[in-house]
CSV table of C-alpha atoms and ligand atoms in Angstrom, one decimal:
chain,number,residue,atom,x,y,z
A,1,UNK,CA,-146.4,-119.7,-136.4
A,2,UNK,CA,-143.4,-121.8,-135.3
A,3,UNK,CA,-140.2,-120.4,-136.9
A,4,UNK,CA,-139.0,-123.9,-137.9
A,5,UNK,CA,-142.2,-125.3,-139.3
A,6,UNK,CA,-141.5,-124.3,-142.9
A,7,UNK,CA,-138.0,-125.9,-142.9
A,8,UNK,CA,-139.4,-129.0,-141.3
A,9,UNK,CA,-142.2,-129.2,-143.8
A,10,UNK,CA,-139.8,-129.4,-146.7
A,11,UNK,CA,-137.6,-132.0,-144.9
A,12,UNK,CA,-140.7,-134.1,-144.3
A,13,UNK,CA,-141.6,-133.8,-148.0
A,14,UNK,CA,-138.1,-134.9,-148.9
A,15,UNK,CA,-138.5,-137.9,-146.5
A,16,UNK,CA,-141.8,-138.8,-148.0
A,17,UNK,CA,-140.3,-138.7,-151.5
A,18,UNK,CA,-138.0,-141.6,-150.6
A,19,UNK,CA,-134.9,-139.7,-151.6
A,20,UNK,CA,-132.8,-140.8,-148.6
A,21,UNK,CA,-133.6,-144.5,-149.0
A,22,UNK,CA,-131.2,-145.8,-151.7
A,23,UNK,CA,-127.9,-147.0,-150.5
A,24,UNK,CA,-126.0,-145.1,-153.2
A,25,UNK,CA,-127.5,-141.8,-151.9
A,26,UNK,CA,-126.6,-142.6,-148.3
A,27,UNK,CA,-123.0,-143.5,-149.3
A,28,UNK,CA,-122.6,-140.2,-151.3
A,29,UNK,CA,-123.8,-138.2,-148.2
A,30,UNK,CA,-121.3,-140.1,-146.0
A,31,UNK,CA,-118.5,-139.5,-148.4
A,32,UNK,CA,-119.3,-135.8,-148.5
A,33,UNK,CA,-119.3,-135.8,-144.7
A,34,UNK,CA,-115.8,-137.4,-144.8
A,35,UNK,CA,-114.7,-134.7,-147.3
A,36,UNK,CA,-116.0,-132.0,-144.9
A,37,UNK,CA,-113.8,-133.4,-142.1
A,38,UNK,CA,-110.7,-133.6,-144.4
A,39,UNK,CA,-111.1,-130.3,-146.2
A,40,UNK,CA,-112.2,-128.2,-143.1
A,41,UNK,CA,-109.8,-129.8,-140.7
A,42,UNK,CA,-107.8,-126.7,-140.1
A,43,UNK,CA,-110.9,-124.6,-139.6
A,44,UNK,CA,-112.2,-127.2,-137.1
A,45,UNK,CA,-108.9,-127.3,-135.2
A,46,UNK,CA,-108.8,-123.5,-135.0
A,47,UNK,CA,-112.4,-123.4,-133.7
A,48,UNK,CA,-111.8,-126.1,-131.1
A,49,UNK,CA,-108.8,-124.1,-129.9
A,50,UNK,CA,-110.9,-120.9,-129.7
A,51,UNK,CA,-113.7,-122.7,-127.8
A,52,UNK,CA,-111.8,-125.0,-125.5
A,53,UNK,CA,-108.0,-124.3,-126.1
A,54,UNK,CA,-107.8,-127.9,-127.5
A,55,UNK,CA,-104.4,-128.8,-128.9
A,56,UNK,CA,-104.3,-129.9,-132.6
A,57,UNK,CA,-103.3,-133.4,-131.5
A,58,UNK,CA,-106.2,-133.7,-129.0
A,59,UNK,CA,-108.6,-132.3,-131.6
A,60,UNK,CA,-107.4,-134.9,-134.1
A,61,UNK,CA,-107.6,-138.0,-131.9
A,62,UNK,CA,-110.8,-137.1,-130.0
A,63,UNK,CA,-112.8,-135.2,-132.6
A,64,UNK,CA,-111.8,-135.2,-136.3
A,65,UNK,CA,-110.1,-138.6,-136.7
A,66,UNK,CA,-112.5,-140.2,-134.3
A,67,UNK,CA,-115.5,-139.1,-136.4
A,68,UNK,CA,-113.7,-140.0,-139.7
A,69,UNK,CA,-113.1,-143.4,-138.4
A,70,UNK,CA,-116.9,-143.8,-137.8
A,71,UNK,CA,-117.5,-142.6,-141.4
A,72,UNK,CA,-115.1,-145.2,-142.8
A,73,UNK,CA,-116.4,-148.0,-140.6
A,74,UNK,CA,-119.9,-147.2,-141.7
A,75,UNK,CA,-119.1,-146.9,-145.4
A,76,UNK,CA,-117.2,-150.2,-145.3
A,77,UNK,CA,-120.1,-152.1,-143.6
A,78,UNK,CA,-123.3,-150.4,-144.8
A,79,UNK,CA,-124.1,-153.0,-147.4
A,80,UNK,CA,-124.2,-155.8,-144.9
A,81,UNK,CA,-125.9,-153.7,-142.1
A,82,UNK,CA,-128.7,-152.8,-144.5
A,83,UNK,CA,-129.4,-156.3,-145.7
A,84,UNK,CA,-132.7,-158.0,-144.7
A,85,UNK,CA,-132.1,-160.4,-141.9
A,86,UNK,CA,-133.8,-163.8,-142.4
A,87,UNK,CA,-135.3,-165.2,-139.3
A,88,UNK,CA,-136.5,-168.6,-138.1
A,89,UNK,CA,-140.1,-169.7,-138.9
A,90,UNK,CA,-142.8,-172.0,-137.4
A,91,UNK,CA,-144.9,-174.7,-139.0
A,92,UNK,CA,-147.6,-172.3,-140.1
A,93,UNK,CA,-145.1,-170.1,-142.0
A,94,UNK,CA,-142.8,-172.8,-143.2
A,95,UNK,CA,-143.1,-171.9,-146.9
A,96,UNK,CA,-142.9,-168.1,-146.3
A,97,UNK,CA,-140.2,-165.6,-146.1
A,98,UNK,CA,-139.7,-164.0,-142.6
A,99,UNK,CA,-137.2,-161.3,-142.2
A,100,UNK,CA,-136.3,-158.0,-140.6
A,101,UNK,CA,-136.2,-155.0,-142.9
A,102,UNK,CA,-133.9,-152.2,-141.8
A,103,UNK,CA,-136.2,-149.3,-142.3
A,104,UNK,CA,-135.2,-145.6,-141.9
A,105,UNK,CA,-137.3,-143.8,-139.2
A,106,UNK,CA,-138.0,-140.5,-140.8
A,107,UNK,CA,-137.0,-136.9,-139.9
A,108,UNK,CA,-134.7,-137.1,-136.9
A,109,UNK,CA,-133.2,-134.4,-134.6
A,110,UNK,CA,-129.7,-134.5,-133.1
A,111,UNK,CA,-129.0,-132.1,-130.2
A,112,UNK,CA,-125.4,-132.0,-129.0
A,113,UNK,CA,-123.3,-130.8,-126.1
A,114,UNK,CA,-120.4,-128.4,-126.0
A,115,UNK,CA,-117.4,-130.5,-124.8
A,116,UNK,CA,-116.6,-132.6,-127.9
A,117,UNK,CA,-118.6,-130.4,-130.4
A,118,UNK,CA,-117.5,-132.3,-133.5
A,119,UNK,CA,-117.6,-135.8,-132.3
A,120,UNK,CA,-120.8,-135.5,-130.3
A,121,UNK,CA,-122.6,-133.8,-133.2
A,122,UNK,CA,-121.3,-135.8,-136.1
A,123,UNK,CA,-120.9,-139.3,-134.9
A,124,UNK,CA,-124.7,-139.6,-134.4
A,125,UNK,CA,-125.1,-137.9,-137.8
A,126,UNK,CA,-123.1,-140.6,-139.5
A,127,UNK,CA,-125.6,-143.3,-138.2
A,128,UNK,CA,-128.6,-141.1,-139.0
A,129,UNK,CA,-127.6,-140.6,-142.6
A,130,UNK,CA,-126.4,-144.3,-143.0
A,131,UNK,CA,-129.8,-145.4,-141.8
A,132,UNK,CA,-131.5,-143.3,-144.5
A,133,UNK,CA,-133.1,-140.5,-142.5
A,134,UNK,CA,-133.6,-136.8,-143.0
A,135,UNK,CA,-131.7,-134.9,-140.3
A,136,UNK,CA,-131.9,-131.7,-138.3
A,137,UNK,CA,-128.6,-131.0,-136.4
A,138,UNK,CA,-128.7,-128.6,-133.4
A,139,UNK,CA,-125.0,-128.1,-132.3
A,140,UNK,CA,-124.1,-126.6,-129.0
A,141,UNK,CA,-124.3,-122.8,-128.9
A,142,UNK,CA,-121.7,-122.8,-126.1
A,143,UNK,CA,-118.8,-123.9,-128.4
A,144,UNK,CA,-119.7,-121.0,-130.6
A,145,UNK,CA,-116.7,-121.1,-133.0
A,146,UNK,CA,-117.2,-124.8,-133.7
A,147,UNK,CA,-121.0,-124.2,-134.1
A,148,UNK,CA,-120.1,-121.6,-136.8
A,149,UNK,CA,-117.8,-123.9,-138.8
A,150,UNK,CA,-120.5,-126.6,-138.7
A,151,UNK,CA,-123.3,-124.2,-139.6
A,152,UNK,CA,-121.4,-122.5,-142.5
A,153,UNK,CA,-119.6,-125.6,-143.8
A,154,UNK,CA,-121.9,-128.6,-143.6
A,155,UNK,CA,-124.8,-127.3,-145.8
A,156,UNK,CA,-122.4,-127.0,-148.8
A,157,UNK,CA,-121.4,-130.7,-148.4
A,158,UNK,CA,-124.7,-132.4,-147.4
A,159,UNK,CA,-127.9,-132.3,-149.4
A,160,UNK,CA,-129.9,-129.2,-148.2
A,161,UNK,CA,-133.2,-131.0,-149.1
A,162,UNK,CA,-132.6,-133.7,-146.5
A,163,UNK,CA,-130.3,-132.1,-144.0
A,164,UNK,CA,-130.5,-128.8,-142.0
A,165,UNK,CA,-128.5,-127.2,-139.2
A,166,UNK,CA,-130.3,-125.1,-136.6
A,167,UNK,CA,-128.4,-122.8,-134.3
A,168,UNK,CA,-129.3,-121.4,-130.9
A,169,UNK,CA,-129.6,-122.2,-127.3
A,170,UNK,CA,-132.5,-123.2,-124.9
A,171,UNK,CA,-135.0,-120.8,-126.4
A,172,UNK,CA,-134.5,-121.9,-130.0
A,173,UNK,CA,-134.3,-125.6,-129.0
A,174,UNK,CA,-137.6,-125.3,-127.1
A,175,UNK,CA,-139.3,-123.9,-130.2
A,176,UNK,CA,-137.7,-126.5,-132.4
A,177,UNK,CA,-139.0,-129.2,-130.1
A,178,UNK,CA,-142.6,-128.1,-130.5
A,179,UNK,CA,-142.4,-129.8,-133.9
A,180,UNK,CA,-142.8,-133.5,-134.4
A,181,UNK,CA,-139.7,-135.5,-135.0
A,182,UNK,CA,-139.5,-139.3,-135.6
A,183,UNK,CA,-136.5,-139.7,-133.4
A,184,UNK,CA,-134.5,-137.4,-131.0
A,185,UNK,CA,-130.8,-138.1,-130.2
A,186,UNK,CA,-129.8,-135.9,-127.3
A,187,UNK,CA,-126.3,-135.5,-125.6
A,188,UNK,CA,-126.1,-133.2,-122.6
A,189,UNK,CA,-126.9,-132.8,-118.9
A,190,UNK,CA,-129.4,-134.7,-116.9
A,191,UNK,CA,-131.6,-131.8,-116.2
A,192,UNK,CA,-131.9,-130.8,-119.9
A,193,UNK,CA,-132.3,-134.5,-120.7
A,194,UNK,CA,-135.5,-134.5,-118.7
A,195,UNK,CA,-136.8,-131.4,-120.6
A,196,UNK,CA,-136.1,-133.1,-123.9
A,197,UNK,CA,-137.8,-136.3,-122.8
A,198,UNK,CA,-140.9,-134.3,-121.7
A,199,UNK,CA,-141.0,-132.5,-125.1
A,200,UNK,CA,-140.6,-135.9,-126.9
A,201,UNK,CA,-143.4,-137.4,-125.0
A,202,UNK,CA,-145.9,-134.9,-126.5
A,203,UNK,CA,-145.4,-136.5,-129.9
A,204,UNK,CA,-144.6,-140.0,-128.6
A,205,UNK,CA,-141.2,-139.6,-130.1
A,206,UNK,CA,-138.6,-142.2,-129.2
A,207,UNK,CA,-135.3,-140.9,-128.1
A,208,UNK,CA,-131.7,-141.6,-126.9
A,209,UNK,CA,-130.4,-139.7,-123.9
A,210,UNK,CA,-126.6,-139.5,-123.6
A,211,UNK,CA,-126.2,-137.9,-120.2
A,212,UNK,CA,-123.4,-137.6,-117.6
A,213,UNK,CA,-122.7,-138.8,-114.1
A,214,UNK,CA,-120.0,-139.3,-111.5
A,215,UNK,CA,-117.7,-141.9,-112.9
A,216,UNK,CA,-115.8,-143.8,-110.1
A,217,UNK,CA,-112.2,-145.0,-110.5
A,218,UNK,CA,-111.2,-147.6,-108.0
A,219,UNK,CA,-107.5,-148.0,-107.4
A,220,UNK,CA,-106.4,-151.1,-105.6
A,221,UNK,CA,-103.5,-151.7,-103.2
A,222,UNK,CA,-101.9,-154.1,-105.6
A,223,UNK,CA,-101.1,-151.9,-108.6
A,224,UNK,CA,-98.4,-150.4,-110.7
A,225,UNK,CA,-99.0,-147.0,-109.3
A,226,UNK,CA,-97.1,-145.0,-111.8
A,227,UNK,CA,-98.8,-146.6,-114.8
A,228,UNK,CA,-102.2,-146.2,-113.1
A,229,UNK,CA,-101.4,-142.5,-112.3
A,230,UNK,CA,-100.3,-141.8,-115.9
A,231,UNK,CA,-103.6,-143.2,-117.3
A,232,UNK,CA,-105.8,-141.5,-114.7
A,233,UNK,CA,-104.1,-138.1,-115.2
A,234,UNK,CA,-104.4,-138.4,-119.0
A,235,UNK,CA,-108.1,-139.4,-118.9
A,236,UNK,CA,-109.0,-136.8,-116.2
A,237,UNK,CA,-107.3,-133.7,-117.5
A,238,UNK,CA,-107.9,-134.3,-121.2
A,239,UNK,CA,-110.1,-131.4,-122.4
A,240,UNK,CA,-109.6,-129.8,-118.9
A,241,UNK,CA,-111.8,-132.5,-117.4
A,242,UNK,CA,-114.8,-131.7,-119.6
A,243,UNK,CA,-115.2,-135.3,-120.8
A,244,UNK,CA,-118.4,-137.2,-119.9
A,245,UNK,CA,-116.4,-140.4,-119.3
A,246,UNK,CA,-113.5,-138.8,-117.4
A,247,UNK,CA,-112.9,-140.4,-114.0
A,248,UNK,CA,-114.9,-138.1,-111.7
A,249,UNK,CA,-113.3,-139.3,-108.5
A,250,UNK,CA,-110.7,-141.8,-107.3
A,251,UNK,CA,-111.9,-144.2,-104.6
A,252,UNK,CA,-109.2,-146.1,-102.7
A,253,UNK,CA,-107.8,-146.9,-99.2
A,254,UNK,CA,-105.6,-144.4,-97.3
A,255,UNK,CA,-102.5,-146.7,-97.9
A,256,UNK,CA,-103.2,-146.7,-101.6
A,257,UNK,CA,-103.7,-142.9,-101.6
A,258,UNK,CA,-100.3,-142.4,-100.1
A,259,UNK,CA,-98.7,-144.5,-102.8
A,260,UNK,CA,-100.7,-143.0,-105.6
A,261,UNK,CA,-100.2,-139.3,-104.7
A,262,UNK,CA,-96.5,-138.9,-105.7
A,263,UNK,CA,-97.2,-140.8,-108.9
A,264,UNK,CA,-100.1,-138.5,-109.8
A,265,UNK,CA,-97.9,-135.5,-109.1
A,266,UNK,CA,-95.1,-136.9,-111.3
A,267,UNK,CA,-97.5,-137.6,-114.2
A,268,UNK,CA,-99.1,-134.1,-113.9
A,269,UNK,CA,-95.6,-132.5,-114.0
A,270,UNK,CA,-94.4,-134.6,-116.9
A,271,UNK,CA,-97.6,-134.0,-118.9
A,272,UNK,CA,-98.2,-130.3,-118.2
A,273,UNK,CA,-94.9,-128.9,-116.7
A,274,UNK,CA,-94.4,-126.9,-113.6
A,275,UNK,CA,-96.9,-124.2,-114.8
A,276,UNK,CA,-99.8,-126.0,-116.7
A,277,UNK,CA,-101.1,-122.6,-117.7
A,278,UNK,CA,-98.3,-122.3,-120.1
A,279,UNK,CA,-98.7,-125.9,-121.4
A,280,UNK,CA,-100.1,-125.9,-125.0
A,281,UNK,CA,-101.7,-129.3,-124.1
A,282,UNK,CA,-103.9,-128.2,-121.3
A,283,UNK,CA,-107.3,-126.8,-122.1
A,284,UNK,CA,-109.6,-124.2,-120.6
A,285,UNK,CA,-113.2,-124.3,-119.2
A,286,UNK,CA,-115.6,-123.3,-121.9
A,287,UNK,CA,-116.9,-120.1,-120.4
A,288,UNK,CA,-117.1,-118.0,-117.2
A,289,UNK,CA,-120.3,-119.8,-116.0
A,290,UNK,CA,-118.6,-123.1,-116.1
A,291,UNK,CA,-115.4,-121.6,-114.5
A,292,UNK,CA,-117.5,-120.3,-111.6
A,293,UNK,CA,-119.2,-123.6,-111.0
A,294,UNK,CA,-116.0,-125.6,-111.1
A,295,UNK,CA,-114.0,-123.1,-109.0
A,296,UNK,CA,-116.6,-123.4,-106.2
A,297,UNK,CA,-115.8,-127.1,-106.0
A,298,UNK,CA,-112.3,-126.3,-104.8
A,299,UNK,CA,-113.9,-125.5,-101.4
A,300,UNK,CA,-114.5,-129.2,-100.8
A,301,UNK,CA,-111.8,-131.1,-99.0
A,302,UNK,CA,-108.1,-130.0,-99.1
A,303,UNK,CA,-106.1,-129.1,-102.2
A,304,UNK,CA,-103.1,-131.5,-102.4
A,305,UNK,CA,-101.9,-130.6,-105.9
A,306,UNK,CA,-102.7,-127.6,-108.1
A,307,UNK,CA,-105.7,-125.4,-107.1
A,308,UNK,CA,-104.6,-122.2,-108.9
A,309,UNK,CA,-107.2,-120.3,-110.9
A,310,UNK,CA,-107.4,-117.4,-113.3
A,311,UNK,CA,-110.9,-116.1,-114.1
A,312,UNK,CA,-109.7,-113.9,-117.0
A,313,UNK,CA,-108.6,-117.0,-118.8
A,314,UNK,CA,-111.2,-119.6,-117.5
A,315,UNK,CA,-108.2,-121.4,-116.2
A,316,UNK,CA,-108.2,-123.9,-113.4
A,317,UNK,CA,-105.0,-125.8,-112.8
A,318,UNK,CA,-105.1,-129.6,-112.8
A,319,UNK,CA,-106.0,-130.3,-109.2
A,320,UNK,CA,-106.1,-133.2,-106.8
A,321,UNK,CA,-108.3,-132.9,-103.7
A,322,UNK,CA,-108.0,-135.1,-100.6
A,323,UNK,CA,-110.0,-135.5,-97.4
A,324,UNK,CA,-113.3,-134.9,-99.3
A,325,UNK,CA,-116.5,-135.9,-97.6
A,326,UNK,CA,-119.4,-137.6,-99.3
A,327,UNK,CA,-121.7,-134.7,-98.4
A,328,UNK,CA,-119.5,-132.1,-100.0
A,329,UNK,CA,-120.4,-130.6,-103.5
A,330,UNK,CA,-117.4,-132.2,-105.2
A,331,UNK,CA,-118.7,-135.6,-104.3
A,332,UNK,CA,-122.4,-134.7,-105.0
A,333,UNK,CA,-122.4,-133.1,-108.5
A,334,UNK,CA,-120.6,-134.2,-111.7
A,335,UNK,CA,-117.2,-132.4,-111.6
A,336,UNK,CA,-116.8,-131.8,-115.4
A,337,UNK,CA,-113.6,-129.9,-114.9
A,338,UNK,CA,-109.9,-130.4,-114.0
A,339,UNK,CA,-110.5,-131.4,-110.3
A,340,UNK,CA,-109.9,-135.0,-109.1
A,341,UNK,CA,-111.1,-135.7,-105.6
A,342,UNK,CA,-109.7,-138.8,-103.9
A,343,UNK,CA,-112.3,-140.4,-101.6
A,344,UNK,CA,-111.0,-142.9,-99.1
A,345,UNK,CA,-112.7,-146.1,-98.0
A,346,UNK,CA,-111.5,-149.0,-95.9
A,347,UNK,CA,-111.3,-151.6,-98.6
A,348,UNK,CA,-112.6,-153.0,-101.9
A,349,UNK,CA,-116.0,-154.1,-100.4
A,350,UNK,CA,-116.6,-150.6,-99.0
A,351,UNK,CA,-115.7,-149.1,-102.4
A,352,UNK,CA,-118.2,-151.4,-104.2
A,353,UNK,CA,-120.9,-150.6,-101.7
A,354,UNK,CA,-120.2,-146.8,-102.1
A,355,UNK,CA,-120.4,-147.1,-105.9
A,356,UNK,CA,-123.6,-149.2,-105.8
A,357,UNK,CA,-125.3,-146.7,-103.5
A,358,UNK,CA,-125.1,-144.0,-106.0
A,359,UNK,CA,-126.8,-143.5,-109.4
A,360,UNK,CA,-125.2,-145.7,-112.1
A,361,UNK,CA,-122.6,-143.6,-113.9
A,362,UNK,CA,-121.7,-143.5,-117.6
A,363,UNK,CA,-118.4,-145.2,-117.0
A,364,UNK,CA,-116.6,-147.1,-114.1
A,365,UNK,CA,-112.9,-147.8,-113.8
A,366,UNK,CA,-110.8,-150.2,-111.7
A,367,UNK,CA,-107.0,-150.5,-111.5
A,368,UNK,CA,-105.4,-153.5,-110.0
A,369,UNK,CA,-102.6,-156.0,-110.9
A,370,UNK,CA,-105.0,-158.6,-109.6
A,371,UNK,CA,-107.6,-159.4,-112.3
A,372,UNK,CA,-110.0,-160.8,-109.7
A,373,UNK,CA,-110.2,-157.3,-108.1
A,374,UNK,CA,-111.0,-155.7,-111.5
A,375,UNK,CA,-113.6,-158.4,-112.2
A,376,UNK,CA,-115.2,-157.9,-108.8
A,377,UNK,CA,-115.8,-154.2,-109.6
A,378,UNK,CA,-117.1,-155.2,-113.0
A,379,UNK,CA,-119.4,-157.9,-111.6
A,380,UNK,CA,-120.9,-156.1,-108.6
A,381,UNK,CA,-121.4,-152.5,-109.9
A,382,UNK,CA,-123.4,-151.0,-112.8
A,383,UNK,CA,-122.4,-148.4,-115.3
A,384,UNK,CA,-122.9,-147.5,-119.0
A,385,UNK,CA,-119.4,-148.8,-119.8
A,386,UNK,CA,-116.4,-150.2,-118.0
A,387,UNK,CA,-112.6,-150.2,-118.5
A,388,UNK,CA,-110.1,-152.2,-116.4
A,389,UNK,CA,-106.6,-150.7,-115.9
A,390,UNK,CA,-107.2,-147.8,-118.2
A,391,UNK,CA,-109.4,-144.8,-118.8
A,392,UNK,CA,-111.6,-143.9,-121.8
A,393,UNK,CA,-110.1,-146.6,-124.0
A,394,UNK,CA,-113.3,-148.7,-124.1
A,395,UNK,CA,-115.0,-145.9,-126.1
A,396,UNK,CA,-112.4,-145.9,-128.8
A,397,UNK,CA,-113.7,-149.2,-130.1
A,398,UNK,CA,-116.4,-149.0,-132.8
A,399,UNK,CA,-117.3,-152.6,-131.9
A,400,UNK,CA,-118.5,-151.6,-128.4
A,401,UNK,CA,-121.8,-149.8,-127.6
A,402,UNK,CA,-121.5,-146.4,-126.0
A,403,UNK,CA,-124.2,-145.2,-123.7
A,404,UNK,CA,-125.5,-144.8,-120.2
A,405,UNK,CA,-127.7,-146.8,-117.8
A,406,UNK,CA,-130.2,-145.4,-115.3
A,407,UNK,CA,-129.6,-141.6,-114.7
A,408,UNK,CA,-126.6,-141.6,-117.1
A,409,UNK,CA,-129.1,-142.1,-119.9
A,410,UNK,CA,-130.4,-144.7,-122.3
A,411,UNK,CA,-129.8,-145.9,-125.8
A,412,UNK,CA,-126.4,-146.7,-127.4
A,413,UNK,CA,-124.3,-145.7,-130.3
A,414,UNK,CA,-120.9,-145.9,-132.1
A,415,UNK,CA,-120.3,-148.2,-135.1
A,416,UNK,CA,-123.3,-150.4,-136.0
A,417,UNK,CA,-125.0,-149.4,-132.8
A,418,UNK,CA,-125.5,-145.9,-134.3
A,419,UNK,CA,-127.0,-147.3,-137.5
A,420,UNK,CA,-129.3,-149.5,-135.4
A,421,UNK,CA,-130.4,-146.5,-133.2
A,422,UNK,CA,-131.7,-144.7,-136.3
A,423,UNK,CA,-133.2,-147.8,-137.9
A,424,UNK,CA,-136.6,-149.3,-137.4
A,425,UNK,CA,-136.4,-153.1,-137.3
A,426,UNK,CA,-139.5,-153.8,-139.4
A,427,UNK,CA,-140.9,-157.3,-138.9
A,428,UNK,CA,-141.8,-158.6,-142.4
A,429,UNK,CA,-143.5,-161.8,-143.5
A,430,UNK,CA,-144.1,-162.5,-147.2
A,431,UNK,CA,-146.6,-165.2,-147.9
A,432,UNK,CA,-147.9,-166.8,-151.1
A,433,UNK,CA,-151.5,-166.7,-152.3
A,434,UNK,CA,-151.9,-170.4,-152.5
A,435,UNK,CA,-152.1,-173.4,-150.0
A,436,UNK,CA,-155.4,-172.1,-148.6
A,437,UNK,CA,-156.2,-175.5,-147.1
A,438,UNK,CA,-153.6,-174.9,-144.4
A,439,UNK,CA,-155.3,-171.6,-143.5
A,440,UNK,CA,-158.8,-173.1,-143.0
A,441,UNK,CA,-157.6,-174.4,-139.6
A,442,UNK,CA,-157.6,-170.9,-138.2
A,443,UNK,CA,-160.9,-169.7,-139.7
A,444,UNK,CA,-164.2,-169.8,-137.9
A,445,UNK,CA,-166.5,-171.4,-137.1
A,446,UNK,CA,-164.6,-173.0,-134.2
A,447,UNK,CA,-167.3,-175.2,-132.9
A,448,UNK,CA,-165.8,-178.5,-134.0
A,449,UNK,CA,-162.1,-177.7,-133.0
A,450,UNK,CA,-160.7,-180.1,-130.5
A,451,UNK,CA,-158.5,-178.2,-128.1
A,452,UNK,CA,-157.7,-181.3,-126.1
A,453,UNK,CA,-159.5,-180.0,-123.0
B,23,LIG,P1,-126.6,-129.1,-121.8
B,23,LIG,O1,-127.6,-130.1,-121.3
B,23,LIG,O2,-126.5,-127.8,-121.0
B,23,LIG,O3,-126.8,-128.7,-123.3
B,23,LIG,C1,-126.9,-129.7,-124.3
B,23,LIG,C2,-127.8,-129.2,-125.4
B,23,LIG,O4,-129.1,-128.9,-125.0
B,23,LIG,C3,-127.3,-127.9,-126.1
B,23,LIG,O5,-127.4,-128.0,-127.5
B,23,LIG,C4,-128.2,-126.8,-125.6
B,23,LIG,O6,-128.4,-125.8,-126.5
B,23,LIG,C5,-129.5,-127.6,-125.3
B,23,LIG,N1,-130.3,-127.0,-124.2
B,23,LIG,C6,-129.8,-126.5,-123.1
B,23,LIG,N2,-130.8,-126.1,-122.2
B,23,LIG,C7,-132.0,-126.4,-122.9
B,23,LIG,C8,-133.3,-126.3,-122.6
B,23,LIG,N3,-133.7,-125.7,-121.4
B,23,LIG,N4,-134.3,-126.7,-123.5
B,23,LIG,C9,-133.9,-127.3,-124.6
B,23,LIG,N5,-132.6,-127.4,-125.0
B,23,LIG,C10,-131.6,-127.0,-124.1
B,23,LIG,O7,-125.2,-129.8,-121.7
B,23,LIG,P2,-123.7,-129.2,-122.0
B,23,LIG,O8,-123.4,-128.3,-120.8
B,23,LIG,O9,-123.5,-128.8,-123.3
B,23,LIG,O10,-122.8,-130.6,-121.8
B,23,LIG,C11,-122.4,-131.1,-120.6
B,23,LIG,C12,-123.2,-132.2,-120.1
B,23,LIG,O11,-123.3,-133.2,-121.2
B,23,LIG,C13,-122.5,-133.0,-119.0
B,23,LIG,O12,-123.4,-133.4,-118.0
B,23,LIG,C14,-121.9,-134.2,-119.7
B,23,LIG,O13,-121.7,-135.3,-118.8
B,23,LIG,C15,-122.9,-134.5,-120.7
B,23,LIG,N6,-122.3,-135.2,-121.8
B,23,LIG,C16,-122.6,-136.5,-122.0
B,23,LIG,C17,-122.1,-137.2,-123.1
B,23,LIG,C18,-122.4,-138.6,-123.3
B,23,LIG,O14,-122.0,-139.1,-124.4
B,23,LIG,N7,-123.2,-139.3,-122.5
B,23,LIG,C19,-121.1,-136.6,-123.9
B,23,LIG,C20,-120.8,-135.3,-123.6
B,23,LIG,C21,-121.4,-134.6,-122.6
């Protein structure tokens, strides 16, 4: 007997009852989710600090306020998003009504990652509820304090007949996935993404995979180096580098590197002081396993800035590596920690060729005072998202889709894109019972039809 089948049976019964369909119900659930974020804010901040040493400011902008913004955007637009969309017709359907009905999908599963454990779990949940589905949420077990706040708190805000939280790691998730879901939304690593996709295939369940990758950051010789460095340092070392859209490596010429280095050093010093370990604004790796993996990457290239570590505290200083080779681990695997390798190439063309040779990443960045250079990187490479002359900012807009391409995943969300992900676009045609004479044209026998042949 599967340990989750009973719970899923009752969720399916709630789905079949139609309880989640009315707009008033969806709005009430979304309002309750908004209240959870407001009323449990200090518990959430505390948990995020315990899990990742996130500062309250970072927790607010990248987790709680970020999610609340999605709730508000959805509440403000749900009426129009849910409306039937009337479509064009042909001669045979001239007098009918052709439209797309925005149907919920059913019982959906959201599996989330550890690094932004509120944002990544709850932003998809906003869209799943808004679209009228029953939901099972499986938060990351790695951010265990946040997992606890979600597990203990959410069920008293959301309807337990239509929403459930399931805790646990790989073993529990494997069991959970034996059950049939109508949609799976997964955020995590590429390897686990493949496992989820295989499990989904058994039930022909459609899914979204939000995965990672190595996000390149091209820096051009014509640049305001200090501004570029400030933005790169902020985007890279936020959450101690555990951000799926962080710049994974900088790619530039040697001349650029020489100009950029002192600016990176200045920004790092200004943001985190002479001893980042004491900075309240610099986070920690989530656990020892992650610490060991990231520390091993320090063996690639040469440490130019930082490099200090403290295993007892899962601390790795904000670090810049130079003279890295393409074959070294830091240029092969997703860094996902506070290490920024600088990879040198001859020029822009070589940088573009390098980026194109690799798997399409989740994000790509280009810095240049010359807009033609930024556009060239945009035009000739591929990535889930792109931002010119800044880092991460493209994903702060609810109007832009967020998601990967190729090995960085598929599907998209944020704002209306989340609602659409959890919605079935049901092709609907309503016809009258009359005007049968028009229909006789398509009925057999066909013997006397002139096809003009
Ligand atoms: P992970 O793949 O290890 O875990 C993600 C989820 O899968 C967790 O809930 C975990 O319990 C579950 N899981 C782990 N192993 C499993 C298995 N064998 N079978 C079934 N379920 C399993 O990812 P993580 O370490 O939590 O997160 C880091 C990764 O996520 C990075 O690669 C990062 O780039 C990526 N990420 C992507 C995005 C995005 O939006 N595209 C956002 C955040 C993180």
